[in-house]
Coordinates of C-alpha atoms (C1' of nucleotides) in Angstrom, one line a residue:
Chain A
X1 CA 114.0 47.3 136.5
X2 CA 113.9 47.2 140.1
X3 CA 112.8 51.0 140.6
X4 CA 110.0 52.3 142.7
X5 CA 106.6 52.2 141.3
X6 CA 106.9 56.3 141.9
X7 CA 109.9 56.2 139.7
X8 CA 108.2 54.1 136.9
X9 CA 105.5 56.6 136.9
X10 CA 107.6 59.4 136.9
X11 CA 109.7 58.2 134.2
X12 CA 106.8 57.7 131.9
X13 CA 105.2 60.6 132.2
X14 CA 108.6 62.4 131.3
X15 CA 108.6 60.7 128.2
X16 CA 105.1 61.1 127.4
X17 CA 104.7 64.6 128.4
X18 CA 107.9 65.9 126.4
X19 CA 106.3 64.4 123.5
X20 CA 102.8 65.5 123.3
X21 CA 102.6 68.2 126.0
X22 CA 100.1 68.6 129.0
X23 CA 97.3 69.0 126.8
X24 CA 98.0 66.1 124.5
X25 CA 99.1 63.4 126.8
X26 CA 96.6 60.7 128.4
X27 CA 96.8 59.1 131.6
X28 CA 96.1 56.4 130.1
X29 CA 99.2 56.5 127.8
X30 CA 101.4 57.4 131.1
X31 CA 99.9 54.3 132.5
X32 CA 100.6 52.1 129.4
X33 CA 104.1 53.5 129.1
X34 CA 104.6 52.8 132.9
X35 CA 103.3 49.1 132.5
X36 CA 100.6 49.6 135.2
X37 CA 97.5 50.7 135.8
X38 CA 95.9 54.0 135.4
X39 CA 94.7 54.3 138.9
X40 CA 98.0 54.3 140.2
X41 CA 98.8 57.7 138.9
X42 CA 96.4 59.1 141.0
X43 CA 97.4 57.0 143.8
X44 CA 101.0 58.5 143.7
X45 CA 100.5 62.0 142.4
X46 CA 96.6 62.8 143.0
X47 CA 96.4 64.6 139.5
X48 CA 97.5 64.8 136.1
X49 CA 98.4 68.4 137.1
X50 CA 100.5 67.6 140.1
X51 CA 102.5 64.9 137.8
X52 CA 103.0 67.6 134.9
X53 CA 104.4 69.8 137.3
X54 CA 106.6 67.5 138.7
X55 CA 107.8 66.6 135.4
X56 CA 108.1 70.3 134.1
X57 CA 110.3 71.6 136.9
X58 CA 113.0 68.5 136.7
X59 CA 113.4 69.7 132.7
X60 CA 113.1 73.0 133.0
X61 CA 115.7 72.9 136.0
X62 CA 118.1 70.5 134.3
X63 CA 118.2 72.6 131.2
X64 CA 119.3 75.7 132.9
X65 CA 121.7 74.0 135.3
X66 CA 123.5 72.9 132.5
X67 CA 124.3 76.4 131.7
X68 CA 125.2 77.0 135.3
X69 CA 127.8 74.3 135.3
X70 CA 129.5 76.0 132.4
X71 CA 129.5 79.4 133.4
X72 CA 131.0 78.5 136.9
X73 CA 133.8 76.5 135.6
X74 CA 137.5 78.2 136.3
X75 CA 138.1 79.0 132.2
X76 CA 138.1 81.7 130.0
X77 CA 134.9 83.7 128.6
X78 CA 136.0 82.4 125.2
X79 CA 136.2 78.9 126.3
X80 CA 132.9 78.9 128.0
X81 CA 131.3 80.0 125.0
X82 CA 132.8 76.9 123.2
X83 CA 131.9 74.5 125.8
X84 CA 128.2 76.0 125.9
X85 CA 127.7 75.5 122.3
X86 CA 129.0 72.0 122.1
X87 CA 127.4 70.8 125.8
X88 CA 123.8 72.6 124.7
X89 CA 124.0 71.1 121.1
X90 CA 124.8 67.5 122.7
X91 CA 122.0 68.3 125.1
X92 CA 119.3 69.3 123.2
X93 CA 120.5 66.2 120.8
X94 CA 119.6 64.0 123.3
X95 CA 116.6 65.6 124.2
X96 CA 115.5 67.1 120.9
X97 CA 111.6 67.6 122.0
X98 CA 112.4 69.3 125.3
X99 CA 113.1 72.8 123.9
X100 CA 109.6 72.8 122.2
X101 CA 108.1 71.5 125.1
X102 CA 109.4 74.2 127.4
X103 CA 108.7 77.1 124.9
X104 CA 104.9 75.5 124.6
X105 CA 104.5 75.3 128.4
X106 CA 105.7 78.9 129.2
X107 CA 103.4 80.4 126.7
X108 CA 100.5 78.3 127.5
X109 CA 100.5 79.2 131.1
X110 CA 103.5 81.9 131.7
X111 CA 102.4 81.7 135.4
X112 CA 104.3 78.4 135.6
X113 CA 107.3 80.4 135.2
X114 CA 107.0 82.6 138.2
X115 CA 105.9 80.3 140.5
X116 CA 108.7 77.7 139.4
X117 CA 111.4 81.0 140.1
X118 CA 109.8 81.6 143.4
X119 CA 109.0 78.2 144.6
X120 CA 112.2 76.3 143.9
X121 CA 115.9 77.2 143.9
X122 CA 116.1 77.7 139.7
X123 CA 117.1 81.1 139.1
X124 CA 117.0 81.3 135.2
X125 CA 117.2 85.1 135.5
X126 CA 120.6 85.1 137.1
X127 CA 122.0 82.4 135.3
X128 CA 121.0 84.2 131.6
X129 CA 122.5 87.2 133.0
X130 CA 125.9 85.6 133.9
X131 CA 125.8 84.1 130.6
X132 CA 124.9 87.6 129.3
X133 CA 127.7 89.1 131.0
X134 CA 130.1 86.5 129.8
X135 CA 129.2 87.1 126.0
X136 CA 129.7 91.0 126.8
X137 CA 133.4 90.3 127.9
X138 CA 134.2 89.0 124.6
X139 CA 132.0 91.1 122.3
X140 CA 134.2 93.4 120.5
X141 CA 131.1 94.3 118.3
X142 CA 129.3 97.3 118.7
X143 CA 126.2 94.9 119.0
X144 CA 123.8 94.4 122.5
X145 CA 125.2 91.1 123.9
X146 CA 121.6 90.2 124.5
X147 CA 121.0 90.7 120.9
X148 CA 123.9 88.1 120.5
X149 CA 122.6 85.5 123.2
X150 CA 119.2 85.4 121.7
X151 CA 120.6 84.9 118.3
X152 CA 122.9 82.4 119.8
X153 CA 119.6 80.6 121.1
X154 CA 117.6 80.8 118.2
X155 CA 120.5 79.2 116.0
X156 CA 120.7 76.3 118.3
X157 CA 117.0 75.8 119.1
X158 CA 115.6 76.1 115.3
X159 CA 117.3 73.3 113.5
X160 CA 115.3 71.1 116.3
X161 CA 112.0 72.5 116.4
X162 CA 111.4 73.2 113.0
X163 CA 113.2 69.6 111.9
X164 CA 109.9 67.9 110.1
X165 CA 110.1 70.9 107.5
X166 CA 113.6 71.3 107.3
X167 CA 114.3 67.7 106.8
X168 CA 111.8 67.7 103.9
X169 CA 113.0 70.7 102.3
X170 CA 116.6 70.5 102.7
X171 CA 117.5 66.7 103.1
X172 CA 114.3 65.0 101.2
X173 CA 113.2 63.7 104.3
X174 CA 116.4 61.6 105.1
X175 CA 116.7 61.6 108.6
X176 CA 120.5 60.2 108.8
X177 CA 121.6 63.0 106.6
X178 CA 119.5 65.6 108.6
X179 CA 121.3 64.0 111.9
X180 CA 125.0 64.5 110.3
X181 CA 123.9 68.0 109.7
X182 CA 123.3 68.8 113.1
X183 CA 126.6 67.2 114.2
X184 CA 128.5 69.3 111.7
X185 CA 126.6 72.6 112.7
X186 CA 128.4 72.4 116.6
X187 CA 131.2 73.6 114.6
X188 CA 129.1 75.9 111.9
X189 CA 127.2 77.9 115.0
X190 CA 130.9 78.3 117.1
X191 CA 132.3 80.1 114.0
X192 CA 129.3 81.9 113.4
X193 CA 129.3 83.4 116.9
X194 CA 132.8 84.5 117.0
X195 CA 132.4 86.0 113.8
X196 CA 129.6 88.2 115.4
X197 CA 131.2 89.1 118.3
X198 CA 134.1 90.0 116.4
X199 CA 134.9 94.1 116.1
Chain B
X1 CA 80.4 94.2 110.5
X2 CA 78.4 92.7 107.4
X3 CA 80.5 89.6 106.7
X4 CA 78.9 86.5 106.4
X5 CA 78.4 83.7 108.9
X6 CA 80.9 81.7 107.5
X7 CA 83.5 84.3 107.4
X8 CA 82.8 85.2 111.2
X9 CA 83.2 81.5 112.1
X10 CA 86.6 81.3 110.0
X11 CA 88.0 84.7 111.6
X12 CA 87.1 83.4 115.1
X13 CA 88.6 80.1 114.4
X14 CA 91.7 81.7 113.1
X15 CA 92.2 83.7 116.4
X16 CA 91.2 80.9 118.4
X17 CA 93.4 78.2 116.6
X18 CA 96.4 80.1 116.6
X19 CA 96.6 81.4 120.1
X20 CA 95.6 77.7 121.4
X21 CA 96.6 74.9 118.9
X22 CA 94.5 72.4 117.4
X23 CA 94.3 70.4 121.0
X24 CA 94.0 73.6 123.0
X25 CA 91.0 75.1 121.2
X26 CA 87.5 74.3 121.9
X27 CA 84.6 74.9 119.7
X28 CA 82.4 76.5 122.1
X29 CA 85.1 79.4 122.5
X30 CA 85.3 80.0 118.9
X31 CA 81.4 80.0 119.0
X32 CA 81.8 82.3 121.8
X33 CA 84.3 84.6 119.7
X34 CA 82.5 84.4 116.2
X35 CA 79.2 85.7 118.8
X36 CA 76.9 82.7 117.7
X37 CA 76.2 79.3 118.5
X38 CA 78.3 76.1 118.7
X39 CA 75.9 74.1 116.4
X40 CA 76.5 76.7 113.7
X41 CA 80.2 75.7 113.5
X42 CA 79.2 72.5 112.5
X43 CA 76.7 73.7 110.0
X44 CA 79.4 75.3 107.9
X45 CA 82.5 73.3 108.7
X46 CA 80.9 69.8 109.4
X47 CA 84.0 69.3 112.0
X48 CA 86.6 70.8 114.2
X49 CA 89.1 68.8 111.9
X50 CA 87.8 70.5 109.0
X51 CA 87.6 73.9 110.1
X52 CA 91.5 73.5 111.6
X53 CA 92.5 72.5 108.0
X54 CA 91.3 75.4 106.5
X55 CA 92.5 77.6 108.8
X56 CA 95.8 76.0 109.1
X57 CA 96.2 75.8 105.2
X58 CA 95.8 79.4 104.9
X59 CA 98.0 80.6 107.7
X60 CA 100.6 78.2 106.0
X61 CA 100.5 79.5 102.7
X62 CA 100.4 83.5 103.8
X63 CA 103.6 82.7 105.6
X64 CA 105.4 81.2 102.7
X65 CA 104.1 83.2 99.9
X66 CA 105.5 86.2 101.7
X67 CA 109.0 84.9 100.6
X68 CA 108.2 84.1 97.4
X69 CA 106.9 87.8 96.3
X70 CA 110.4 88.9 97.6
X71 CA 112.3 86.2 95.9
X72 CA 110.6 86.8 92.7
X73 CA 111.0 90.9 93.0
X74 CA 113.3 92.3 90.6
X75 CA 116.4 93.3 92.6
X76 CA 119.8 92.0 93.7
X77 CA 120.1 89.1 95.7
X78 CA 121.8 91.4 98.6
X79 CA 118.5 93.3 98.4
X80 CA 116.4 90.4 98.4
X81 CA 117.5 89.5 101.8
X82 CA 117.0 93.1 103.1
X83 CA 113.6 92.7 102.3
X84 CA 113.2 89.3 103.4
X85 CA 114.6 90.2 107.1
X86 CA 112.3 93.4 107.1
X87 CA 109.4 92.2 106.0
X88 CA 109.4 89.1 107.6
X89 CA 109.9 90.7 111.5
X90 CA 106.9 93.0 110.4
X91 CA 105.0 90.0 109.6
X92 CA 106.0 87.8 112.8
X93 CA 105.3 91.5 114.7
X94 CA 101.6 91.5 113.4
X95 CA 101.2 87.7 114.1
X96 CA 103.3 86.7 117.1
X97 CA 102.1 83.4 117.4
X98 CA 102.2 82.3 114.3
X99 CA 105.6 80.7 114.0
X100 CA 105.1 78.5 117.1
X101 CA 101.8 77.3 115.9
X102 CA 103.2 76.3 112.5
X103 CA 105.8 74.5 114.4
X104 CA 103.5 72.8 117.0
X105 CA 101.3 71.6 114.3
X106 CA 103.8 70.1 111.9
X107 CA 105.2 68.2 114.9
X108 CA 102.1 67.2 116.4
X109 CA 101.2 65.7 112.7
X110 CA 104.2 65.6 109.9
X111 CA 101.5 64.5 107.7
X112 CA 99.7 67.7 107.2
X113 CA 103.1 68.9 105.7
X114 CA 102.9 66.4 102.9
X115 CA 99.5 66.6 102.1
X116 CA 99.6 70.6 102.5
X117 CA 102.3 69.9 99.7
X118 CA 100.5 68.0 97.0
X119 CA 96.7 68.9 97.8
X120 CA 97.5 72.9 97.5
X121 CA 99.6 74.8 95.2
X122 CA 101.9 75.6 98.1
X123 CA 105.5 74.2 97.3
X124 CA 107.6 75.2 100.6
X125 CA 110.4 73.0 99.0
X126 CA 110.7 75.3 95.9
X127 CA 110.5 78.6 97.7
X128 CA 112.9 77.5 100.5
X129 CA 115.2 76.4 97.6
X130 CA 114.7 79.7 96.0
X131 CA 115.7 81.3 99.2
X132 CA 118.6 79.2 99.6
X133 CA 119.9 79.9 96.3
X134 CA 119.8 83.6 96.5
X135 CA 121.9 83.5 100.2
X136 CA 124.3 81.2 98.4
X137 CA 124.8 83.9 95.6
X138 CA 125.5 86.6 98.2
X139 CA 127.6 84.0 100.5
X140 CA 131.3 84.7 100.0
X141 CA 132.3 82.4 103.2
X142 CA 132.8 79.0 103.4
X143 CA 129.9 77.7 105.1
X144 CA 127.2 75.7 103.8
X145 CA 124.2 78.3 103.2
X146 CA 121.8 76.2 104.5
X147 CA 123.1 76.8 108.1
X148 CA 123.1 80.3 107.1
X149 CA 119.2 80.4 106.4
X150 CA 118.3 78.1 109.5
X151 CA 120.2 80.3 111.6
X152 CA 118.3 83.3 109.9
X153 CA 115.4 81.8 110.6
X154 CA 116.1 81.1 114.4
X155 CA 117.3 84.5 114.7
X156 CA 113.8 85.7 113.4
X157 CA 111.5 83.2 115.4
X158 CA 113.3 82.8 118.6
X159 CA 112.7 85.9 120.1
X160 CA 109.0 85.7 119.6
X161 CA 108.6 82.2 120.7
X162 CA 110.6 82.4 124.0
X163 CA 109.2 85.6 124.5
X164 CA 107.8 85.1 127.9
X165 CA 111.1 83.9 129.4
X166 CA 113.3 86.3 127.5
X167 CA 111.0 89.6 128.6
X168 CA 110.8 88.4 132.1
X169 CA 114.8 87.5 132.2
X170 CA 116.2 90.6 130.5
X171 CA 113.6 93.1 130.8
X172 CA 111.9 93.0 134.4
X173 CA 108.7 91.7 132.0
X174 CA 108.3 95.2 130.6
X175 CA 106.5 94.6 127.6
X176 CA 107.3 97.9 125.9
X177 CA 110.7 97.5 126.3
X178 CA 110.6 94.5 124.7
X179 CA 108.6 95.5 121.8
X180 CA 111.6 98.2 121.1
X181 CA 114.1 95.7 121.5
X182 CA 112.1 93.8 118.5
X183 CA 111.8 96.8 116.7
X184 CA 115.9 97.5 116.9
X185 CA 116.5 93.8 116.1
X186 CA 115.3 94.6 112.4
X187 CA 118.5 96.2 111.9
X188 CA 120.8 94.0 114.0
X189 CA 119.6 91.0 112.4
X190 CA 120.3 92.5 109.1
X191 CA 124.2 93.2 110.1
X192 CA 124.4 89.7 111.9
X193 CA 123.6 88.3 108.5
X194 CA 126.0 90.3 106.3
X195 CA 128.6 89.7 108.8
X196 CA 128.1 85.9 108.5
X197 CA 128.3 85.7 104.8
X198 CA 131.0 87.9 104.4
X199 CA 134.6 85.8 103.5
Chain C
dG1 C1' 99.8 48.9 146.9
dT2 C1' 97.6 47.3 142.9
dC3 C1' 94.0 46.0 140.8
dT4 C1' 88.6 46.6 138.5
dA5 C1' 84.6 49.1 138.3
dT6 C1' 82.3 53.3 138.1
dA7 C1' 81.2 58.1 138.8
dT8 C1' 81.5 62.8 137.0
dG9 C1' 82.4 66.2 133.7
dG10 C1' 83.5 68.3 129.2
dC11 C1' 83.7 68.1 124.5
dG12 C1' 82.5 67.2 119.2
dA13 C1' 78.5 66.1 117.1
dT14 C1' 73.9 66.0 116.0
dA15 C1' 68.4 65.9 116.4
dG16 C1' 64.9 68.5 115.6
dA17 C1' 62.0 73.1 116.6
dC18 C1' 61.3 77.6 114.4
Chain D
dG1 C1' 70.0 79.6 108.7
dT2 C1' 70.0 79.8 113.6
dC3 C1' 68.5 78.0 117.8
dT4 C1' 68.2 74.7 121.8
dA5 C1' 68.6 70.4 123.9
dT6 C1' 70.7 66.6 124.2
dC7 C1' 73.5 62.0 122.6
dG8 C1' 77.9 59.5 123.0
dC9 C1' 82.1 59.2 124.0
dC10 C1' 86.3 60.0 125.9
dA11 C1' 89.3 61.7 130.0
dT12 C1' 90.4 62.8 134.6
dA13 C1' 89.1 61.0 138.7
dT14 C1' 87.4 57.9 142.8
dA15 C1' 85.5 53.9 145.3
dG16 C1' 86.2 50.1 146.9
dA17 C1' 87.3 44.5 146.6
dC18 C1' 91.7 42.1 147.2

DNA sequence: GTCTATATGGCGATAGAC
DNA sequence: GTCTATCGCCATATAGAC
């Protein structure tokens, strides 16, 4: 570990904020996680709010740029859908607390969404519109493609955000079985979506 | 308004807790909402934690007993599914912040789930198992019914919890259009689910 | 740059008058 | 039962030594 102090703080903040949110996180906790003194956090980032914004912006960007990469790749729309579902379940699996983190923060302070879209190069609007259009191309059913996109997102995200409840109810709180269930879900969701966009 | 002081406190707490969660809510805020002094909250409920537990337990129960009513009604499994989707979208529409509230709290402190199930008469385990069995009866596809149940829940909940993002991206932040979209979604989700459980 | 010590404010909770 | 005043704690933030 020869990363700079600022990087250490940032990475520690990332872990804690994602787990506990802006309100639940404590500066002392982040300092402990980074292995240094609390005062240094303010030296580098001035305030908790600043530190949080830096983290949120990056995470938000990462989760949308992933879609972007898929959408601009040179494959058929159907393949894009397949790649999207595969890579998104992988992404969420590696960052299981991120979806809930994002959902919480955009509801807690809807302004961050606007500022985020204006201040930075992130354009979730365009990205989701593009995605919407890709789905539309494949959608032979009579259903509005927005309903399909939103259903897909719900199907992807819900098993992660509601994990404590679902794991207890359907899997006797056995974590490994639930992980296995999530892995097999990749194929399941793909099949479901293709069924939905059939004529 | 001739309701008792205790009721006023409870109802105010309900509104504030659902909106801001256990950590985000302030006792002063609840007192203001109830139109009385902060000290009275402690007089009637002793601590913030107690007040919160009372609220959470009721809300959690309400959201599961709704399923229960449907499941024990004397109609076909297919009709139960229809009624479930209809009444659940209605329920969430009238309480749009509740799903996220529940999700947050069971993730923040998974213990509440266990204590809730032991201390009270609530048995989400049995309820969701029953629901699972009903879906199974209708499910002619080769897919594990648990995947269907979880997908259904995701499809129902996601448009509400991700509303700020989706409304901005797909509906130019127009609240009325989004409400209309949610209304038409009732039929859409029903059709989607029946498509998924086809052979 | 990094630490210790401390200032400042807010929140949950209680004491005590009425 | 209901209020005002206040305690005690903890979290963010800063001052200042090194």
